[in-house]
PDB file of C-alpha atoms in Angstrom:
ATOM      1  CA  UNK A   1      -1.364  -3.836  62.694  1.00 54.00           C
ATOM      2  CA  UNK A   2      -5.346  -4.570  62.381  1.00 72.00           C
ATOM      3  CA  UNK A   3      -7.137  -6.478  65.319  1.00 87.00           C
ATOM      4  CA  UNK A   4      -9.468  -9.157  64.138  1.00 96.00           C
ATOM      5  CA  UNK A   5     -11.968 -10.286  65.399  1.00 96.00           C
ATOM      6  CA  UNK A   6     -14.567 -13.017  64.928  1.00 97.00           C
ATOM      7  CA  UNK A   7     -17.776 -11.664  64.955  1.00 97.00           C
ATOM      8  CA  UNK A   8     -20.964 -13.697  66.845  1.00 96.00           C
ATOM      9  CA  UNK A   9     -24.370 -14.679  65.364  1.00 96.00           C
ATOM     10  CA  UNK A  10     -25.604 -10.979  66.295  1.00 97.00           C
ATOM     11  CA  UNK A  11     -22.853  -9.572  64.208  1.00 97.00           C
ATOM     12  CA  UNK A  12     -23.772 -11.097  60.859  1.00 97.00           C
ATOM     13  CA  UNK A  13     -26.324 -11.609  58.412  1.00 97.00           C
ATOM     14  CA  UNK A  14     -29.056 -13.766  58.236  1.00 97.00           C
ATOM     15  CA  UNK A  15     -27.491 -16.242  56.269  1.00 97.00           C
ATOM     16  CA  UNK A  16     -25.007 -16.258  57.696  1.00 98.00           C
ATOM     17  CA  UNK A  17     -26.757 -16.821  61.162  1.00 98.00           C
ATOM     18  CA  UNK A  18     -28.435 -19.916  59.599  1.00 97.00           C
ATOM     19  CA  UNK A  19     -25.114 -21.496  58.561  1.00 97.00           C
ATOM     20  CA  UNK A  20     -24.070 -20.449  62.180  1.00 98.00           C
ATOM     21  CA  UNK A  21     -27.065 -22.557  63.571  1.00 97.00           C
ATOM     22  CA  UNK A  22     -26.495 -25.774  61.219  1.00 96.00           C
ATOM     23  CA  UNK A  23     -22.557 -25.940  62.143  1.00 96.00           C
ATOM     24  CA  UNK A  24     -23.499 -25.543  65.806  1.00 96.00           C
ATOM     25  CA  UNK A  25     -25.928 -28.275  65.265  1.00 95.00           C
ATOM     26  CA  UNK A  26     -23.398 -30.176  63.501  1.00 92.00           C
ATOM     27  CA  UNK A  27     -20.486 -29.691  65.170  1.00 92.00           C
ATOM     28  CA  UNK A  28     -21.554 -28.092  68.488  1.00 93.00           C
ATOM     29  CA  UNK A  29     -19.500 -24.704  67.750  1.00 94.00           C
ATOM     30  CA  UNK A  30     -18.535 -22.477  64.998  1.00 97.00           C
ATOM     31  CA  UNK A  31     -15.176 -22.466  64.588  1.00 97.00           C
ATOM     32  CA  UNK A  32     -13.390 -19.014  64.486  1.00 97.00           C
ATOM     33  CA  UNK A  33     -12.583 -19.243  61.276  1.00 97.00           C
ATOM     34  CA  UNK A  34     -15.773 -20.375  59.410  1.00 97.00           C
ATOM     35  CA  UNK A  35     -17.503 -17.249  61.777  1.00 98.00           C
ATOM     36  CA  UNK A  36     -14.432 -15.159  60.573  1.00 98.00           C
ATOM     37  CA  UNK A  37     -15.806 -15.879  57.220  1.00 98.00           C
ATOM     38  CA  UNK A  38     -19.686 -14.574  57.550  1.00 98.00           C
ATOM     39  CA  UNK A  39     -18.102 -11.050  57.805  1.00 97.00           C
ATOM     40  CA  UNK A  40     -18.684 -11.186  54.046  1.00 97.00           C
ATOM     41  CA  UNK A  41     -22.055 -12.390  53.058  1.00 97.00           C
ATOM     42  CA  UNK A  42     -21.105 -15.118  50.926  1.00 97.00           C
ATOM     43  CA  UNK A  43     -17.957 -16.216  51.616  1.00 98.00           C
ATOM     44  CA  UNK A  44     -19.153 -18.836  54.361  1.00 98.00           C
ATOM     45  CA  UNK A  45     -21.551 -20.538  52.376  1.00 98.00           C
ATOM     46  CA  UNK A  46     -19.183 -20.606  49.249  1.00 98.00           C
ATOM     47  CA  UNK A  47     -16.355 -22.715  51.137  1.00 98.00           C
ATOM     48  CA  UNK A  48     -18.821 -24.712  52.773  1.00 97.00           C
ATOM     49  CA  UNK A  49     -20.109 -25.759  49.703  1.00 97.00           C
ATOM     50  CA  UNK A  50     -16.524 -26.539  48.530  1.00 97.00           C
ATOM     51  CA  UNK A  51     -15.602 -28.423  51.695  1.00 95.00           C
ATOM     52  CA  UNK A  52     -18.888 -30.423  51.660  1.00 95.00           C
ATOM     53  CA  UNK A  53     -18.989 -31.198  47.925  1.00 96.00           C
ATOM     54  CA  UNK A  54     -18.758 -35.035  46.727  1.00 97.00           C
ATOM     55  CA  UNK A  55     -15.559 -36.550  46.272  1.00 97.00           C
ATOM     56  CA  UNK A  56     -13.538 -39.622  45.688  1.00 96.00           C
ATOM     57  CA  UNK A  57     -11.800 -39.434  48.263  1.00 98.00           C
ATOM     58  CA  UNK A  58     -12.476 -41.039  51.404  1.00 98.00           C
ATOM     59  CA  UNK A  59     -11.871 -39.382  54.915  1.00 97.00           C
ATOM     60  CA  UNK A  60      -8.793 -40.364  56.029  1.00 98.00           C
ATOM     61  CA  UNK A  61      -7.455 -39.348  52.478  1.00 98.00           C
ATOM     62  CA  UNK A  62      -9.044 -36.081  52.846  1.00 98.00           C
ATOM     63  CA  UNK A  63      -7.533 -35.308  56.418  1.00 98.00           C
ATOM     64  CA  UNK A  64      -3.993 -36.253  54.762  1.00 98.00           C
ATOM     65  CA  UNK A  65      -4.299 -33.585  52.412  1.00 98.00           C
ATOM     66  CA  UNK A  66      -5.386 -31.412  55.201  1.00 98.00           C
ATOM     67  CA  UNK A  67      -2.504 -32.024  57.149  1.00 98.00           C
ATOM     68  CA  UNK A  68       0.143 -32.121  54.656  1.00 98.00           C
ATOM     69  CA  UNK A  69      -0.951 -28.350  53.138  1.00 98.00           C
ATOM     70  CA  UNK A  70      -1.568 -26.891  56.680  1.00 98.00           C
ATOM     71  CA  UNK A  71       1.907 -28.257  57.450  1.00 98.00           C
ATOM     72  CA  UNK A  72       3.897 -27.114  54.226  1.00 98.00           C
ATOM     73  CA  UNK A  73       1.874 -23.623  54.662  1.00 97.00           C
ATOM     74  CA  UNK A  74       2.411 -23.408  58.756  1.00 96.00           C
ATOM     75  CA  UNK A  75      -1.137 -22.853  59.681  1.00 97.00           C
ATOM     76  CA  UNK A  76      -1.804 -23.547  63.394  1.00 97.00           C
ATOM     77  CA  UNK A  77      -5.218 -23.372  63.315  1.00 97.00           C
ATOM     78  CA  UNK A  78      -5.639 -25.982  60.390  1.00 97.00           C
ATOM     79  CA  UNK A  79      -3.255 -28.294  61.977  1.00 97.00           C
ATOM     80  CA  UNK A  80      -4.851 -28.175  65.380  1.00 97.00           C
ATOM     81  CA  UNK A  81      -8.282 -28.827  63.621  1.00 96.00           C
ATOM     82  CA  UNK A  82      -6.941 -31.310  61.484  1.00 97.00           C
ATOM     83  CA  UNK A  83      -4.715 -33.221  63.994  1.00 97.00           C
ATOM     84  CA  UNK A  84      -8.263 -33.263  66.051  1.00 95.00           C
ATOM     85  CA  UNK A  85     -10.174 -34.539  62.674  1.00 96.00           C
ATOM     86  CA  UNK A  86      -7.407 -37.061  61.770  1.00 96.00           C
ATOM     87  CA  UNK A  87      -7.444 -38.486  65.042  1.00 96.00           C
ATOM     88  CA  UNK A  88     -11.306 -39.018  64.606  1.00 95.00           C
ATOM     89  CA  UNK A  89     -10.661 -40.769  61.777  1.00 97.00           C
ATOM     90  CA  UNK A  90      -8.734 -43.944  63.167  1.00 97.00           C
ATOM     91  CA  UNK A  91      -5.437 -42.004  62.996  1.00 98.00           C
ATOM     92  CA  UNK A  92      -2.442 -41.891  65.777  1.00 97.00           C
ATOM     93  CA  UNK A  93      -0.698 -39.892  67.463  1.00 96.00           C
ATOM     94  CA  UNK A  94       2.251 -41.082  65.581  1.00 96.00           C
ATOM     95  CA  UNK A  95       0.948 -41.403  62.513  1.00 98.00           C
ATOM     96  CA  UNK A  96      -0.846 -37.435  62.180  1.00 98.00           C
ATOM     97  CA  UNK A  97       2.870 -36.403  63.083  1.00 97.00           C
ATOM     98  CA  UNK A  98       4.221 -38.653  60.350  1.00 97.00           C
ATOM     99  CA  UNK A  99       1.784 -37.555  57.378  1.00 98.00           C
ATOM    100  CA  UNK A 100       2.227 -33.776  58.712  1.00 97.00           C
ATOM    101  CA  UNK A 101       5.875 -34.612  57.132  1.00 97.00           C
ATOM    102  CA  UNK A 102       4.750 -35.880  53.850  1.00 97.00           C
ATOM    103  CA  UNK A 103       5.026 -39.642  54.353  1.00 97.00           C
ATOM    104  CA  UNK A 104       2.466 -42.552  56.048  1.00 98.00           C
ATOM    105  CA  UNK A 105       5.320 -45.351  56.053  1.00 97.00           C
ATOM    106  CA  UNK A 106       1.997 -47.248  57.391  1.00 98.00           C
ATOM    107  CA  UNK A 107       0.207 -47.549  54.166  1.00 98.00           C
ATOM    108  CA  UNK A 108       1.364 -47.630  50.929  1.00 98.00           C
ATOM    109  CA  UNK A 109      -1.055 -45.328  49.085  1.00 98.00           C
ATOM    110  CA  UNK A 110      -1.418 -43.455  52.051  1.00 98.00           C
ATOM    111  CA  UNK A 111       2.339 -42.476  51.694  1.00 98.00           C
ATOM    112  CA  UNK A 112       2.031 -42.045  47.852  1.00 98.00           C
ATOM    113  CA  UNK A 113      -0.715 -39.409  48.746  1.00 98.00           C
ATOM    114  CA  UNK A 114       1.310 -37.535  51.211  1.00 98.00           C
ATOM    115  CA  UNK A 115       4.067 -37.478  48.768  1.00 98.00           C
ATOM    116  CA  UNK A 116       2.015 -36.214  45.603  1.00 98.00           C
ATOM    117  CA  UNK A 117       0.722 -33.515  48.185  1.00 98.00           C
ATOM    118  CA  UNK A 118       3.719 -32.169  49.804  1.00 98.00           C
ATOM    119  CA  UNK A 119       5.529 -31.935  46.610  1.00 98.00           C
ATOM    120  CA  UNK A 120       2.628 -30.336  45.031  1.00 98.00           C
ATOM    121  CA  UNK A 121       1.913 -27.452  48.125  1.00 98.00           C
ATOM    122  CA  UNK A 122       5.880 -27.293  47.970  1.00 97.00           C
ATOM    123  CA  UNK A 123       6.659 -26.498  44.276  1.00 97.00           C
ATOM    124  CA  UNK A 124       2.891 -24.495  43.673  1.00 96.00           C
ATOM    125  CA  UNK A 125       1.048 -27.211  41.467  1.00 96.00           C
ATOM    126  CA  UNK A 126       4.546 -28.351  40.166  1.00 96.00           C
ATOM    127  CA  UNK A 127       4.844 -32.218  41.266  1.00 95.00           C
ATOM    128  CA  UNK A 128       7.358 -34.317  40.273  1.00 96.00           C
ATOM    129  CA  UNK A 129       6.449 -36.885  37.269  1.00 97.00           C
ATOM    130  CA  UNK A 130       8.106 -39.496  39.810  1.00 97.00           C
ATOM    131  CA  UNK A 131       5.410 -38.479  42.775  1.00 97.00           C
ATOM    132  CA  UNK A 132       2.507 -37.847  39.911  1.00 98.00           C
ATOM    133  CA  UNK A 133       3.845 -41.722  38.793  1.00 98.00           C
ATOM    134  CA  UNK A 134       3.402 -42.917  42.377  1.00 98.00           C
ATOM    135  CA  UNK A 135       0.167 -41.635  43.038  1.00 98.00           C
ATOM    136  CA  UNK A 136      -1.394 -43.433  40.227  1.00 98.00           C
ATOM    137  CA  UNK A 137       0.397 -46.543  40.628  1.00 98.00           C
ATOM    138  CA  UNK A 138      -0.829 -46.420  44.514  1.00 98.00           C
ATOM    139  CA  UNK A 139      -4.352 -46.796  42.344  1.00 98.00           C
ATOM    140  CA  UNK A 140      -5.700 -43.349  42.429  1.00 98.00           C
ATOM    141  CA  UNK A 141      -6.783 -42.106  39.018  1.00 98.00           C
ATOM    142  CA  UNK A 142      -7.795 -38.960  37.099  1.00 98.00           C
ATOM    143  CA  UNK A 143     -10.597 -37.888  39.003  1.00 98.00           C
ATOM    144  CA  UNK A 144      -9.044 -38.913  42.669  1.00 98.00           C
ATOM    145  CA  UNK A 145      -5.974 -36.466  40.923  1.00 98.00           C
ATOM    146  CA  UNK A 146      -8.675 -33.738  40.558  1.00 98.00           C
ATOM    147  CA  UNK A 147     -10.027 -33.967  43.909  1.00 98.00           C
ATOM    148  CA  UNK A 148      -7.021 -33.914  45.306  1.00 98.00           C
ATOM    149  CA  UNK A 149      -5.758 -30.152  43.605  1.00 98.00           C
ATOM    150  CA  UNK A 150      -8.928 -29.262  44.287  1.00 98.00           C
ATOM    151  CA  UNK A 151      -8.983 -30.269  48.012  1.00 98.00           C
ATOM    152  CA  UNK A 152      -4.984 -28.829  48.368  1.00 98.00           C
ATOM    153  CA  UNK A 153      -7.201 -25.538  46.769  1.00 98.00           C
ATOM    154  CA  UNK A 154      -9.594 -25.504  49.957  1.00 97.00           C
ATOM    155  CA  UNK A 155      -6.828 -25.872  52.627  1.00 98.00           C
ATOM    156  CA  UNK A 156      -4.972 -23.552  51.457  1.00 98.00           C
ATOM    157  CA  UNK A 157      -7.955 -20.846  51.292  1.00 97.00           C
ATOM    158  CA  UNK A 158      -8.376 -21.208  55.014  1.00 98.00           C
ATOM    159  CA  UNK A 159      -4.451 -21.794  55.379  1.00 98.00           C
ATOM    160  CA  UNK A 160      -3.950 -18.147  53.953  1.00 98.00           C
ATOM    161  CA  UNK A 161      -7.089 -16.913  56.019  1.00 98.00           C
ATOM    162  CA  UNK A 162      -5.768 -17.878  59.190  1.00 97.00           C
ATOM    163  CA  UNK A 163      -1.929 -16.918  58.717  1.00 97.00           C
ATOM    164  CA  UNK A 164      -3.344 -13.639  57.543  1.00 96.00           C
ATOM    165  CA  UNK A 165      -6.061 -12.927  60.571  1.00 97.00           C
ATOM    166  CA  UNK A 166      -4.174 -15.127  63.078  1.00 96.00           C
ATOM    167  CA  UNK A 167      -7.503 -15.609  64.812  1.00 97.00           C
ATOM    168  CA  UNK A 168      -7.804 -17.108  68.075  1.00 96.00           C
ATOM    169  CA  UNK A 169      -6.719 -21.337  67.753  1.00 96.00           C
ATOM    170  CA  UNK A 170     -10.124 -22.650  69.192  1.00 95.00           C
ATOM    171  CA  UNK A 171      -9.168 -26.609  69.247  1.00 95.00           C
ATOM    172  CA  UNK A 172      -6.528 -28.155  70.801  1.00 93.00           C
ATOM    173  CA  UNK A 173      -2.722 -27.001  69.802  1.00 95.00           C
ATOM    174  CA  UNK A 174      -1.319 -29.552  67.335  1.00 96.00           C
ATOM    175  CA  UNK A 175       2.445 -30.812  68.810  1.00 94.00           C
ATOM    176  CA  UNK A 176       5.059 -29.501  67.148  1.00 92.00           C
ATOM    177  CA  UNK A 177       6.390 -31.261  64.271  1.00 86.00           C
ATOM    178  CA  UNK A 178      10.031 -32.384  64.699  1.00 77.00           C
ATOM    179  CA  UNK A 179      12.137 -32.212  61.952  1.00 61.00           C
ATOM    180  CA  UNK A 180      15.643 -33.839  61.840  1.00 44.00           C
TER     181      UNK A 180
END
């Protein structure tokens, strides 16, 4: 079975070293897997790009579609940095394990987003018309809809990466979901 292994700021390029120095600056680490992804010289700056481009979606929306993909797709490392992330954003303990399941029975279009998403990860693009219905009548439109494959796209890139590489979890371990 390969080893890998995240690389430091000596190991890669010099673009990638600058992207090192702005998410150190930003965040106060790299994460292992954004560093896992300067061993190819673009790569890094590609899904940064993608992460960081505008959207309609506000932050807590974003970190439910984070958690409900990195659930459906079992990635510990996205969940831990999502459960982290989620919590940053104003939301429980209770309520990251509840949208990890699909549902926010806090907040209506919350819970229509976690829905849409779970179905979606679930059935490979194929949601229901009753959970497509349901997110728009929560009051999302066309171009939230687009944001929102196109956000389930990201997570799953690093979901993959990480269940792939299983690199080392550097935030906290997200609690195990339990499922009845």
């Amino acid at each position: 079975m390969e080893n890998f292994t995240v690389p430091t700021k000596a190991d890669v390029s010099e673009n990638n070293q600058a992207l090192f120095n702005n998410l150190e600056k930003g965040l106060g680490q790299v994460p292992n897997l954004y560093a896992y992804l300067a061993k190819n010289e673009t790569a890094l700056g590609d899904y940064l790009t993608l992460q960081n481009r505008k959207s309609n979606l506000k932050a807590k929306e974003k970190e439910i579609v984070n958690l409900v993909v990195s659930q459906v797709n079992e990635c510990d490392y996205c969940l831990a940095a999502h459960t982290l992330i989620g919590k940053m954003n104003g939301f429980t303990d209770d309520q990251v394990l509840e949208i990890r399941s699909g549902h926010a029975s806090f907040d209506s279009k919350f819970n229509a987003l976690a829905e849409f998403v779970k179905e979606t990860t679930l059935n490979r693009g194929k949601a229901s018309q009753n959970a497509i219905n349901n997110l728009f009548e929560a009051g999302y439109n066309e171009a939230a809809l687009i944001d929102i494959i196109i956000l389930i796209g990201d997570k799953t890139v690093t979901n993959y990466l990480h269940r792939t590489t299983q690199l080392p979890i550097d935030f906290p371990l997200a609690p195990a979901l339990q499922t009845a």
